[in-house]
Amino acid sequence: MDSQLRSQVVFHLTGRHGDPAAATALPRGLRPALLAPYRRLQDLRHDYPLVLADGDGEYAVSLTAVVDGALRAVAPEGSSGEAMRKRALQVEARVRHRVTAGERRKLSAVWQSVVEESRPATEPETYQRDMSAVLGAFACDGELAGCDAGLAARLVRHAWSVVQRERARVALARIEALTIRLENILRADHARSPEALTGPSLQGTFGPAHRDLFDFAAMSRLLNSHVPRGGLSTSRRLRIETALAALRTQRFFAATGQENDALGAQFIFDTTGAALDAFLQRLPEMVALHRALHVAELEAEGLYAEGTHDAILLAIDETSLGATDLQFFPDFLVCTASGVAGANQALLEALSAGVPLKVLVQLDELLETSRPGRAHFAFGMRGAQVGMAAMSLGDAFVLQTAASNLVQMRDAVQRGLRHAGPALFAVYAGTAASEDGLPSYLVSAAAMQSRALPAFVYDPGAGPGLAERFALANNPQIDTDWPIEPLTYADPDLQAVTEEVAFTAVDFALCDSRYSDHFAVAPRSDWGEGMIPVAKWLQQPPTDPSAAVPYIVAVDEADLLCRLVVDEQLMRAALRCREGWHRLQELGGVHDSRIERALARERKALAQQASVAPAAALSTPAAEASVSEPTVPAAEMAAESARDPDVACIETLRCSTCNECTLAFPQMFAYNENQQAYIRDLKAGTYRQLVEAAESCQVSVIHPGKPWNLDEPGLDELLERAKPFL
Ligand code: SF4
């Protein structure tokens, strides 16, 4: 082995440079080579900023789309409209720069300000007229929002307020219509009462011009003798008056013509705890309004039967309101961030509490240490956990995405906000990683591209099965492990070279300078056969770990291409990331391992059938037998049911192939031909590692037994930790 490869292998396996003095410092401004074209993002037309549109149309629209639409409407076709288009795009670019610098005002105000500021010396009137025409043709106006730390909260709040306005309109129409009908019932009843038919009362119902024309005493006598008697019973009047009071005094929706936004703000919280408290506080009022609506509807239709409905309405209490009933009321919106210890648990409890919570969780970190004291870290642990765990609740709408993808997910966001039940929006903003340079739009886009945070939607209202409910939304090239893009660069002879490059989780880690210790630059003179692209290495790690090292291609500040060797710790994290992606692929129906296994069996059976005589093949239902579940070997079953708790073992048949143990301790654990784990060599590791593997196993099938090396340090503590798994 040459000395360059040897030092690369040392770095890969240990994360340390064998000879620190010889180590080449990482160039400044490194980024994955595929991100090189986006160095000046604010100069490129892309999805951001967004216009958070006022009104009831599309609630979030890309600035690019707004300007394109306006130009289509007002710019003359062909060369005569060229100057107008060019100028409008220049103004758009300046608006984009301003938003990058923190501008948040409405598009119309910023557009006008930029037009003022950039008015040319020649033909300023034409310029002003053209840009005003473009402004006048904008399909919408509203606050501008860049892809920054505040985007997810602003967009979800805005979408929430649009949905609440819709809901308020429907609710108020119902409340006001019922109020009028109940008032009419009471008014009609009053009109028949003796008080209403007295002379002075009758006189009061006429205008001043006619008050002296009639004999109201005679009119009173006449009417009193002919108007039918028998108005509302006391109990009915009381019931109607009570319902009417509840409708008139409800505090959930502002009356028509008044501002609903201030009332809506009372339903937005920073924590799920505060939202739950507020819900419990308002629940009695909700119950009262719910009951009043039912009474009002029955009374308005004349269908109220005291014998039946009294008991039913009396039974309505705080436990009676189901998801559909609660959909009448405003939802409780929570905008919070992940990262607080125990937050996920509290969040899941809140989502399963039967409260119409809509929760935005902003994920700030994707690359995290998996557990204190453990020697590995993983991608998207908390984020992926919270999304997947919320999905297991069954009735919660779940949307996970990077902020860069929010504009594509806007309809799904609104669907979640309209869902009759809880909803979770887990959004990675890319801000923690971008403090040192890369725009957060690029960092969040890189997270999604690299599978570090795949986007998905779980919509319980979409249908009965996973096929309808679960969608791998907008992830690129969903049937591959990593998206593959062409990379064109100039070789040392200045010839253009194009090669296919995968964008992996390792590339995403390079976007965050906090993880630069996991990379070592390999000068061009050290490039050799022993360097394998990361994607290829992940597909098939070399059997001899000292024979090759994985690398990614990156560019420095000057866009010079370089190779970076990656240490083993980061490679293990990338493997975990890929396994997480595989699990999501299976949920989304891509490369479903059960279907693929059944197909393989089917193909094998068909091949066997083809090789035997046609008559014999016809008499054997081989294909049918081949798609049934594999039978468990009896000896294996017996061995697992009669296991000795003192002896370390794995219930291989129950292993869910999550890769946890095989990746963490590959010398100790391996997969059999069914891709299920077994103990390859118990003594290749320590008892501590075995106990940690048992603790990590999601299906608790690793049983550590008793330690085999009684001199291993910390055995008392380890035996205690092993107890639940014996
Ligand atoms: S941790 Fe458990 S489920 Fe995962 S591979 Fe190992 S034995 Fe199987």
XYZ file of C-alpha atoms and ligand atoms in Angstrom:
734
model
C 0.000 0.000 0.000
C 1.438 3.410 -0.914
C 1.947 5.952 1.817
C -0.806 8.319 0.547
C -3.429 5.597 0.657
C -2.152 4.472 4.048
C -2.607 7.915 5.567
C -6.055 8.232 3.925
C -7.044 4.856 5.410
C -5.806 5.940 8.846
C -7.951 9.062 8.600
C -10.971 7.124 7.338
C -10.834 4.548 10.118
C -9.904 6.819 12.998
C -10.976 10.314 11.997
C -7.437 11.444 12.815
C -4.484 12.279 10.657
C -1.593 9.836 11.104
C 0.855 12.655 10.670
C -0.903 15.872 11.721
C 1.957 17.959 10.319
C 1.442 16.489 6.843
C -2.329 16.961 6.907
C -3.567 19.488 4.360
C -5.883 22.097 5.844
C -9.371 22.103 4.352
C -9.741 24.894 1.768
C -12.043 27.775 2.714
C -15.657 27.900 1.607
C -15.953 24.214 0.739
C -19.284 23.015 -0.586
C -20.447 19.920 -2.479
C -19.455 20.213 -6.134
C -23.089 19.908 -7.269
C -23.861 23.147 -5.393
C -21.186 25.138 -7.262
C -23.652 26.753 -9.724
C -25.627 28.289 -6.829
C -22.813 30.348 -5.339
C -24.705 33.642 -5.848
C -28.167 32.381 -5.118
C -29.740 35.821 -4.747
C -28.874 36.551 -8.398
C -30.702 33.451 -9.606
C -34.425 33.320 -10.270
C -35.766 30.614 -7.998
C -38.851 29.857 -5.892
C -38.085 32.446 -3.203
C -39.064 34.949 -1.994
C -42.743 34.162 -1.669
C -45.648 36.555 -1.618
C -47.937 35.700 1.309
C -50.985 36.826 -0.594
C -53.838 38.828 0.898
C -57.364 37.785 -0.001
C -58.871 34.422 -0.658
C -56.990 33.148 -3.715
C -53.694 31.232 -3.677
C -52.197 32.080 -0.298
C -48.483 31.779 -1.113
C -47.053 32.497 -4.543
C -43.473 32.669 -5.734
C -42.371 36.190 -6.674
C -41.053 34.730 -9.919
C -44.513 33.401 -10.779
C -46.173 36.745 -9.937
C -43.790 38.706 -12.188
C -44.010 36.153 -15.024
C -47.820 36.285 -14.884
C -47.845 40.096 -14.977
C -45.424 40.219 -17.901
C -47.528 37.745 -19.851
C -50.492 40.054 -19.293
C -48.950 43.449 -20.116
C -45.675 43.067 -22.043
C -46.162 43.096 -25.825
C -45.056 39.879 -27.474
C -41.769 39.759 -29.374
C -39.009 42.353 -29.489
C -41.313 45.295 -28.730
C -41.873 43.950 -25.213
C -38.242 42.987 -24.648
C -37.223 46.217 -22.866
C -40.198 45.973 -20.501
C -39.434 42.360 -19.654
C -35.758 43.097 -19.066
C -36.489 46.014 -16.761
C -39.112 44.106 -14.806
C -36.655 41.259 -14.231
C -34.062 43.763 -13.013
C -36.570 45.197 -10.534
C -37.473 41.656 -9.463
C -33.778 40.886 -8.833
C -33.475 43.971 -6.634
C -36.602 42.992 -4.717
C -35.038 39.544 -4.180
C -31.837 41.141 -2.856
C -33.838 43.273 -0.452
C -35.714 40.276 0.901
C -32.395 38.466 1.410
C -31.333 41.507 3.449
C -34.442 41.207 5.665
C -37.191 43.181 3.849
C -40.682 41.959 4.796
C -43.091 44.621 3.536
C -45.755 44.046 0.902
C -44.648 43.345 -2.638
C -46.379 46.461 -4.028
C -44.556 48.756 -1.557
C -41.148 47.185 -2.176
C -41.682 47.154 -5.947
C -42.569 50.856 -5.982
C -39.614 51.690 -3.772
C -37.189 49.795 -6.045
C -38.676 51.425 -9.157
C -38.213 54.879 -7.543
C -34.662 54.116 -6.575
C -33.602 52.719 -9.940
C -35.312 55.195 -12.260
C -32.949 55.689 -15.241
C -31.760 59.068 -16.490
C -33.029 58.361 -20.007
C -36.744 57.976 -20.609
C -37.687 57.861 -16.912
C -41.398 58.305 -17.728
C -41.477 55.237 -19.977
C -39.711 53.235 -17.291
C -42.137 54.428 -14.608
C -45.160 53.738 -16.827
C -43.966 50.226 -17.756
C -43.148 49.225 -14.197
C -46.465 50.614 -12.937
C -48.231 48.576 -15.608
C -46.424 45.441 -14.401
C -47.311 46.273 -10.800
C -50.946 46.787 -11.792
C -51.025 43.352 -13.418
C -49.787 41.449 -10.370
C -52.245 38.677 -9.604
C -51.799 39.213 -5.866
C -50.147 41.364 -3.264
C -48.956 40.613 0.226
C -45.931 40.444 2.509
C -42.712 39.074 1.086
C -41.091 36.076 2.762
C -37.594 34.759 2.109
C -36.460 31.217 2.844
C -35.071 32.040 6.287
C -35.489 31.021 9.910
C -38.914 32.639 10.151
C -40.394 31.285 6.932
C -42.111 28.152 8.220
C -43.865 29.984 11.062
C -44.928 32.889 8.822
C -46.236 30.636 6.075
C -48.109 28.257 8.372
C -49.630 31.153 10.361
C -50.694 32.809 7.132
C -52.221 29.581 5.779
C -53.883 29.018 9.166
C -55.455 32.490 9.123
C -56.819 31.886 5.604
C -58.374 28.585 6.733
C -59.769 30.180 9.904
C -61.314 33.000 7.849
C -63.060 30.429 5.658
C -64.237 28.603 8.740
C -65.416 31.814 10.416
C -67.454 32.730 7.331
C -69.264 29.383 7.371
C -69.756 29.448 11.148
C -71.047 33.023 11.197
C -73.464 32.359 8.351
C -74.891 29.458 10.353
C -75.005 31.409 13.627
C -76.550 34.510 12.080
C -79.177 32.578 10.119
C -80.223 30.701 13.260
C -80.234 33.896 15.321
C -82.650 35.524 12.859
C -84.928 32.503 12.844
C -85.046 32.288 16.642
C -85.689 36.047 16.889
C -88.557 35.658 14.410
C -90.110 32.929 16.542
C -89.964 35.121 19.641
C -91.193 38.161 17.722
C -94.161 36.257 16.323
C -94.987 34.971 19.770
C -94.810 38.451 21.226
C -97.048 39.786 18.465
C -99.804 37.483 19.708
C -99.434 38.332 23.372
C -102.010 40.518 25.262
C -99.304 43.146 25.915
C -98.646 43.520 22.198
C -102.352 44.039 21.519
C -102.981 46.854 23.966
C -103.932 50.192 22.482
C -100.657 51.998 23.311
C -98.584 49.075 21.947
C -100.542 49.050 18.711
C -100.175 52.802 18.417
C -96.367 52.469 18.834
C -96.188 50.192 15.802
C -97.493 52.952 13.527
C -95.523 55.905 12.221
C -96.171 59.441 13.714
C -98.152 60.523 10.623
C -100.828 57.864 11.235
C -101.025 57.777 14.994
C -104.015 60.097 15.173
C -105.915 58.504 12.307
C -107.017 55.333 14.112
C -108.878 54.388 17.240
C -106.321 52.099 18.790
C -108.542 51.106 21.711
C -111.120 49.769 19.225
C -108.380 48.076 17.234
C -107.122 46.406 20.397
C -110.595 45.074 21.221
C -111.060 43.814 17.691
C -107.709 42.059 17.490
C -107.938 40.593 20.973
C -111.177 38.882 19.999
C -109.846 37.359 16.724
C -106.091 36.581 17.176
C -105.464 32.892 17.949
C -104.335 32.176 21.509
C -101.816 29.687 22.804
C -98.270 31.056 22.072
C -94.960 29.548 23.200
C -94.936 27.467 26.305
C -92.773 28.797 29.110
C -90.229 26.003 28.712
C -89.968 26.518 24.957
C -89.567 30.267 25.282
C -86.885 29.793 27.904
C -85.064 27.240 25.715
C -85.141 29.554 22.702
C -84.026 32.544 24.740
C -81.140 30.555 26.246
C -79.994 29.320 22.831
C -80.317 32.815 21.384
C -78.201 34.277 24.189
C -75.487 31.668 23.573
C -75.467 32.437 19.844
C -75.338 36.205 20.413
C -72.567 36.121 23.024
C -70.249 33.478 21.492
C -66.596 34.578 21.509
C -65.147 32.312 18.835
C -65.930 34.363 15.728
C -66.133 38.131 15.259
C -69.497 39.312 13.943
C -69.702 39.936 10.209
C -67.937 43.154 9.273
C -65.641 43.067 12.302
C -61.991 42.037 12.323
C -61.499 38.298 12.861
C -57.690 38.418 12.978
C -57.410 39.775 16.535
C -59.785 37.085 17.746
C -57.787 34.497 15.762
C -54.538 35.518 17.448
C -55.968 34.206 20.720
C -55.667 30.727 19.255
C -51.921 30.835 18.469
C -49.428 29.505 21.035
C -45.722 28.809 21.516
C -46.124 25.501 23.321
C -48.522 22.597 23.175
C -48.999 22.895 26.951
C -50.301 26.469 26.642
C -52.596 25.441 23.775
C -54.023 22.514 25.745
C -54.644 24.749 28.780
C -56.454 27.283 26.598
C -58.509 24.513 25.010
C -59.610 23.210 28.400
C -60.494 26.729 29.510
C -62.674 27.342 26.440
C -64.228 23.904 26.343
C -67.305 24.800 28.483
C -68.099 27.696 26.115
C -67.652 25.368 23.142
C -70.061 22.886 24.667
C -72.607 25.652 25.333
C -72.412 26.933 21.761
C -72.557 23.408 20.350
C -75.710 22.716 22.383
C -77.254 26.069 21.416
C -76.712 25.335 17.719
C -78.522 22.007 18.038
C -81.426 23.561 19.958
C -81.657 26.410 17.476
C -81.711 24.109 14.459
C -84.421 21.879 15.953
C -86.500 24.853 17.069
C -86.134 26.665 13.757
C -87.450 23.590 11.962
C -90.157 23.006 14.569
C -88.730 19.555 15.269
C -87.868 19.902 18.934
C -89.603 17.180 20.919
C -89.088 17.704 24.619
C -89.598 14.031 25.442
C -86.677 13.046 23.227
C -84.381 16.010 22.843
C -84.288 17.293 26.433
C -82.430 14.194 27.578
C -80.135 14.136 24.538
C -79.144 17.777 24.836
C -78.704 17.535 28.576
C -76.212 14.720 27.992
C -73.951 16.892 25.814
C -70.893 17.630 27.904
C -67.154 18.180 27.547
C -66.584 14.624 26.378
C -69.202 14.780 23.651
C -67.401 16.905 21.096
C -65.853 14.731 18.392
C -63.377 15.737 15.682
C -66.167 16.766 13.293
C -67.907 18.866 15.977
C -64.631 20.547 16.871
C -64.067 21.392 13.220
C -66.743 24.054 13.605
C -64.508 25.997 16.019
C -61.157 27.709 15.351
C -58.176 25.354 15.572
C -55.428 25.880 18.113
C -52.143 26.605 16.332
C -48.777 25.939 17.996
C -45.496 27.137 16.475
C -42.570 25.602 18.306
C -39.022 24.355 17.782
C -37.555 20.918 18.362
C -34.569 20.376 20.587
C -36.005 20.565 24.081
C -35.513 17.314 25.979
C -38.784 15.406 26.221
C -40.471 17.760 23.753
C -41.317 14.973 21.330
C -43.048 12.959 24.039
C -45.101 15.963 25.160
C -45.951 16.729 21.552
C -47.179 13.204 20.855
C -49.272 13.247 24.005
C -50.812 16.547 22.898
C -51.528 15.234 19.393
C -53.249 12.181 20.804
C -55.377 14.164 23.286
C -58.341 14.560 20.927
C -57.742 18.307 20.645
C -57.771 20.024 17.238
C -54.149 21.106 17.511
C -52.217 22.154 14.445
C -48.561 22.057 15.385
C -45.595 23.425 13.485
C -42.308 22.006 14.741
C -39.287 23.729 13.329
C -36.330 21.352 13.114
C -33.072 23.217 13.492
C -30.621 20.334 13.617
C -30.497 17.232 11.455
C -27.110 15.789 12.246
C -27.218 14.845 15.894
C -25.473 12.676 18.419
C -27.712 9.685 18.836
C -27.389 9.297 22.584
C -25.014 10.657 25.215
C -21.931 8.490 25.367
C -22.603 6.690 22.103
C -19.896 6.836 19.513
C -22.079 7.620 16.539
C -24.390 10.292 15.313
C -27.281 10.084 12.948
C -29.286 12.115 10.492
C -32.639 13.610 11.295
C -33.090 11.630 14.481
C -35.492 13.870 16.302
C -37.138 15.165 13.160
C -37.653 11.769 11.587
C -38.723 10.309 14.918
C -41.398 12.892 15.566
C -42.859 12.627 12.052
C -42.913 8.840 12.042
C -44.183 8.635 15.617
C -47.041 11.052 14.848
C -47.969 8.889 11.866
C -48.409 5.939 14.180
C -51.228 7.805 15.972
C -53.340 7.065 12.918
C -55.643 10.086 12.919
C -53.012 12.846 12.813
C -52.144 14.540 9.544
C -48.336 14.629 9.219
C -46.257 16.663 6.824
C -42.463 16.633 6.883
C -40.429 18.787 4.568
C -37.500 21.144 4.180
C -38.326 24.870 4.105
C -37.078 25.125 0.519
C -39.933 22.821 -0.496
C -42.708 24.660 1.350
C -43.906 26.491 -1.726
C -44.448 23.143 -3.488
C -46.174 21.811 -0.371
C -48.512 24.774 0.128
C -51.633 22.818 -0.859
C -50.672 19.982 1.472
C -50.133 22.502 4.291
C -53.638 23.832 3.754
C -55.034 20.313 3.587
C -53.443 19.596 6.963
C -54.922 22.764 8.435
C -58.377 21.759 7.194
C -58.012 18.205 8.538
C -60.635 17.255 11.132
C -58.166 16.275 13.833
C -54.619 17.062 14.892
C -51.930 17.900 12.379
C -48.155 18.081 12.611
C -45.918 20.047 10.259
C -42.230 19.233 10.790
C -40.118 21.663 8.791
C -36.336 21.824 8.571
C -35.231 25.430 8.126
C -31.521 24.856 7.498
C -30.588 27.822 9.632
C -28.362 26.235 12.298
C -26.148 24.815 9.568
C -26.104 27.991 7.503
C -24.683 30.370 10.082
C -21.301 30.068 8.431
C -22.228 30.990 4.929
C -24.497 28.830 2.792
C -27.946 30.401 2.372
C -30.535 28.525 4.392
C -32.491 27.856 1.183
C -29.536 25.860 -0.150
C -28.945 24.049 3.132
C -32.577 23.001 3.446
C -32.727 21.998 -0.226
C -29.535 19.960 0.312
C -31.171 18.196 3.287
C -34.048 17.060 1.122
C -31.911 16.148 -1.886
C -29.538 14.087 0.255
C -32.329 12.100 2.015
C -31.203 13.619 5.334
C -34.765 14.925 5.626
C -37.037 13.393 2.989
C -40.390 15.074 2.464
C -43.549 13.084 3.038
C -47.235 13.566 3.739
C -49.470 11.258 5.744
C -53.096 12.257 5.265
C -55.584 10.098 7.220
C -58.459 11.687 5.317
C -57.147 10.581 1.916
C -58.408 7.013 2.119
C -58.445 3.818 4.138
C -55.015 2.407 3.230
C -51.405 3.453 3.349
C -51.328 3.657 -0.450
C -53.808 6.546 -0.367
C -52.604 8.126 2.851
C -48.833 8.157 2.475
C -46.951 10.063 -0.229
C -43.246 10.682 -0.704
C -43.851 14.226 -1.844
C -41.413 15.954 -4.199
C -38.299 13.987 -3.251
C -36.054 13.761 -6.305
C -35.554 10.388 -8.032
C -37.532 8.457 -5.417
C -36.589 5.007 -6.666
C -32.840 5.507 -6.157
C -30.783 5.620 -2.984
C -29.430 9.069 -3.851
C -30.311 11.537 -6.605
C -27.730 11.493 -9.380
C -26.892 14.641 -11.348
C -24.365 15.398 -14.071
C -21.324 17.411 -12.972
C -19.314 19.191 -15.644
C -15.868 20.539 -14.862
C -12.567 21.309 -16.575
C -9.817 18.718 -16.177
C -6.114 19.715 -15.792
C -5.894 19.980 -19.603
C -8.864 22.378 -19.545
C -11.057 19.868 -21.332
C -14.705 19.737 -20.273
C -15.513 16.515 -18.449
C -19.007 15.429 -17.408
C -19.589 12.715 -14.876
C -22.578 11.466 -12.919
C -22.357 12.406 -9.243
C -24.651 11.244 -6.442
C -25.753 13.782 -3.839
C -25.528 11.882 -0.557
C -26.015 12.534 3.141
C -22.234 13.008 3.329
C -22.534 15.924 0.882
C -25.181 17.418 3.154
C -22.830 17.130 6.159
C -20.250 19.142 4.212
C -22.709 22.063 4.096
C -22.223 22.447 7.847
C -18.737 23.528 8.871
C -19.260 22.065 12.363
C -18.666 18.659 10.780
C -15.547 19.525 8.788
C -13.445 17.299 11.079
C -14.997 14.320 9.336
C -13.318 15.244 6.046
C -9.702 15.272 4.924
C -8.669 16.853 1.654
C -6.830 14.599 -0.777
C -4.526 16.589 -3.086
C -4.812 15.663 -6.773
C -1.380 13.990 -6.580
C -2.823 11.518 -4.026
C -5.807 10.451 -6.106
C -5.578 6.768 -6.813
C -7.384 3.466 -7.334
C -8.051 3.143 -3.635
C -10.454 6.098 -3.616
C -14.115 5.130 -4.102
C -17.012 7.604 -4.492
C -19.150 7.634 -1.356
C -22.312 6.384 -3.111
C -20.446 3.370 -4.498
C -18.823 2.677 -1.143
C -22.220 2.798 0.569
C -23.652 0.420 -1.986
C -20.943 -2.133 -1.390
C -18.415 -1.372 1.339
C -15.058 -3.024 0.576
C -14.493 -6.312 2.362
C -11.061 -5.141 3.446
C -11.623 -1.751 5.149
C -7.938 -0.916 4.841
C -7.905 -1.302 1.050
C -10.005 1.696 0.050
C -11.425 4.979 1.278
C -14.652 6.772 0.369
C -14.571 10.328 -1.009
C -16.857 13.084 -2.235
C -16.117 15.836 -4.732
C -16.289 19.403 -3.513
C -15.381 22.881 -4.680
C -13.598 25.575 -2.729
C -14.197 29.330 -2.692
C -12.569 29.669 -6.108
C -14.642 26.781 -7.500
C -11.603 24.532 -7.757
C -12.544 20.868 -7.617
C -11.135 18.689 -4.861
C -11.714 15.287 -3.302
C -12.468 14.848 0.376
C -11.868 11.570 2.191
C -14.665 10.808 4.650
C -14.194 9.205 8.044
C -15.964 6.026 9.086
C -18.173 7.689 11.657
C -19.800 9.898 9.047
C -20.085 6.985 6.634
C -21.977 5.008 9.283
C -24.321 7.962 9.759
C -24.863 8.069 5.989
C -25.707 4.360 6.000
C -28.290 4.959 8.703
C -29.697 7.810 6.670
C -30.018 5.530 3.639
C -31.742 2.872 5.754
C -34.194 5.487 7.007
C -34.862 6.429 3.386
C -35.408 2.757 2.516
C -38.042 2.501 5.231
C -39.828 5.539 3.827
C -39.539 4.137 0.301
C -41.251 0.964 1.472
C -44.034 2.972 3.087
C -44.406 4.829 -0.187
C -44.580 1.552 -2.124
C -41.113 1.922 -3.667
C -38.957 -1.225 -3.554
C -41.322 -2.929 -1.129
C -39.182 -5.756 0.207
C -42.131 -8.095 0.735
C -43.325 -7.628 -2.814
C -39.811 -7.988 -4.153
C -39.308 -11.187 -2.156
C -42.611 -12.579 -3.399
C -41.683 -11.658 -6.952
C -38.295 -13.349 -6.603
C -39.980 -16.501 -5.313
C -42.479 -16.291 -8.131
C -39.734 -15.968 -10.724
C -37.833 -18.869 -9.197
C -40.929 -21.030 -9.154
C -41.708 -20.162 -12.763
C -38.136 -20.998 -13.743
C -38.442 -24.343 -11.964
C -41.749 -24.994 -13.643
C -40.229 -24.310 -17.026
C -37.497 -26.838 -16.387
C -39.829 -29.789 -15.626
C -42.188 -31.677 -17.919
C -45.326 -29.690 -18.832
C -47.648 -32.385 -17.439
C -45.824 -32.498 -14.125
C -45.753 -28.717 -13.979
C -49.490 -28.557 -14.497
C -50.152 -30.968 -11.647
C -48.059 -28.936 -9.160
C -49.445 -25.609 -7.888
C -45.908 -24.264 -7.574
C -46.699 -20.620 -8.235
C -49.421 -20.592 -5.637
C -47.194 -22.192 -3.055
C -44.358 -19.830 -3.837
C -46.188 -16.622 -2.886
C -47.321 -17.820 0.515
C -45.336 -16.658 3.532
C -42.166 -18.660 4.134
C -42.636 -21.314 6.740
C -40.531 -21.039 9.862
C -38.174 -23.946 10.300
C -39.446 -25.932 13.277
C -35.983 -26.376 14.757
C -35.387 -22.619 14.661
C -38.738 -21.958 16.382
C -38.010 -24.488 19.072
C -34.561 -23.042 19.683
C -35.946 -19.537 20.140
C -38.743 -20.527 22.454
C -36.406 -22.520 24.683
C -33.613 -19.979 24.952
C -31.440 -19.734 28.041
C -31.543 -16.172 29.551
C -27.892 -16.488 30.562
C -26.783 -17.021 26.981
C -26.553 -14.098 24.577
C -28.710 -14.475 21.486
C -30.903 -12.724 18.909
C -34.448 -13.763 18.019
C -33.446 -13.663 14.397
C -36.923 -14.391 13.066
C -38.264 -11.240 14.734
C -35.457 -8.953 13.513
C -36.940 -6.061 11.495
C -33.706 -5.422 9.563
C -33.296 -1.913 10.876
C -29.480 -2.089 10.566
C -29.001 -0.601 14.010
C -26.820 -3.380 15.475
C -25.110 -4.430 12.245
C -23.964 -0.901 11.546
C -22.936 -0.026 15.079
C -21.012 -3.245 15.725
C -20.384 -5.022 12.404
C -17.789 -7.360 13.875
C -20.327 -8.698 16.316
C -23.539 -8.770 14.245
C -24.285 -9.728 10.644
C -27.265 -10.530 8.456
C -28.232 -14.004 7.287
C -29.493 -14.697 3.774
C -32.980 -13.413 4.809
C -31.440 -10.094 5.815
C -32.113 -10.733 9.498
C -29.485 -10.242 12.162
C -27.593 -12.965 14.028
C -24.591 -12.869 16.340
C -21.628 -13.328 14.075
C -18.907 -13.319 16.762
C -19.886 -12.531 20.327
C -16.340 -12.059 21.523
C -15.428 -9.641 18.716
C -16.957 -6.950 20.924
C -17.527 -6.158 24.570
C -20.456 -6.848 26.854
C -21.014 -3.080 26.950
C -21.485 -3.071 23.171
C -23.881 -5.995 23.395
C -25.973 -4.205 26.023
C -25.973 -1.012 23.957
C -27.110 -3.002 20.911
C -29.936 -4.523 22.988
C -30.961 -1.031 24.105
C -30.940 0.241 20.507
C -32.889 -2.641 19.014
C -36.328 -1.262 18.154
C -38.024 -4.646 18.489
C -36.085 -5.789 21.594
C -34.901 -9.045 20.109
C -31.288 -8.866 21.297
C -30.759 -10.679 24.613
C -27.341 -9.965 26.143
C -27.236 -12.977 28.496
C -24.402 -12.948 31.041
C -20.985 -11.350 30.434
C -18.236 -13.665 29.247
C -15.347 -11.511 30.439
C -15.726 -10.962 34.153
C -12.841 -8.473 34.128
C -14.682 -6.026 31.880
C -15.026 -2.662 33.652
C -18.445 -1.407 34.770
C -20.129 -4.829 34.796
C -22.446 -4.021 37.717
C -23.991 -1.113 35.834
C -24.151 -3.125 32.593
C -25.890 -6.081 34.256
C -28.482 -3.671 35.616
C -29.043 -2.204 32.122
C -29.210 -5.696 30.608
C -31.974 -6.898 32.947
C -34.946 -5.737 30.820
C -33.554 -7.670 27.843
C -32.630 -11.022 29.444
S -31.136 -3.869 16.079
Fe -32.640 -5.490 16.298
S -34.062 -5.208 14.612
Fe -32.256 -3.978 14.163
S -31.008 -5.293 12.882
Fe -30.328 -5.599 14.958
S -31.530 -7.296 15.711
Fe -32.503 -6.601 13.873
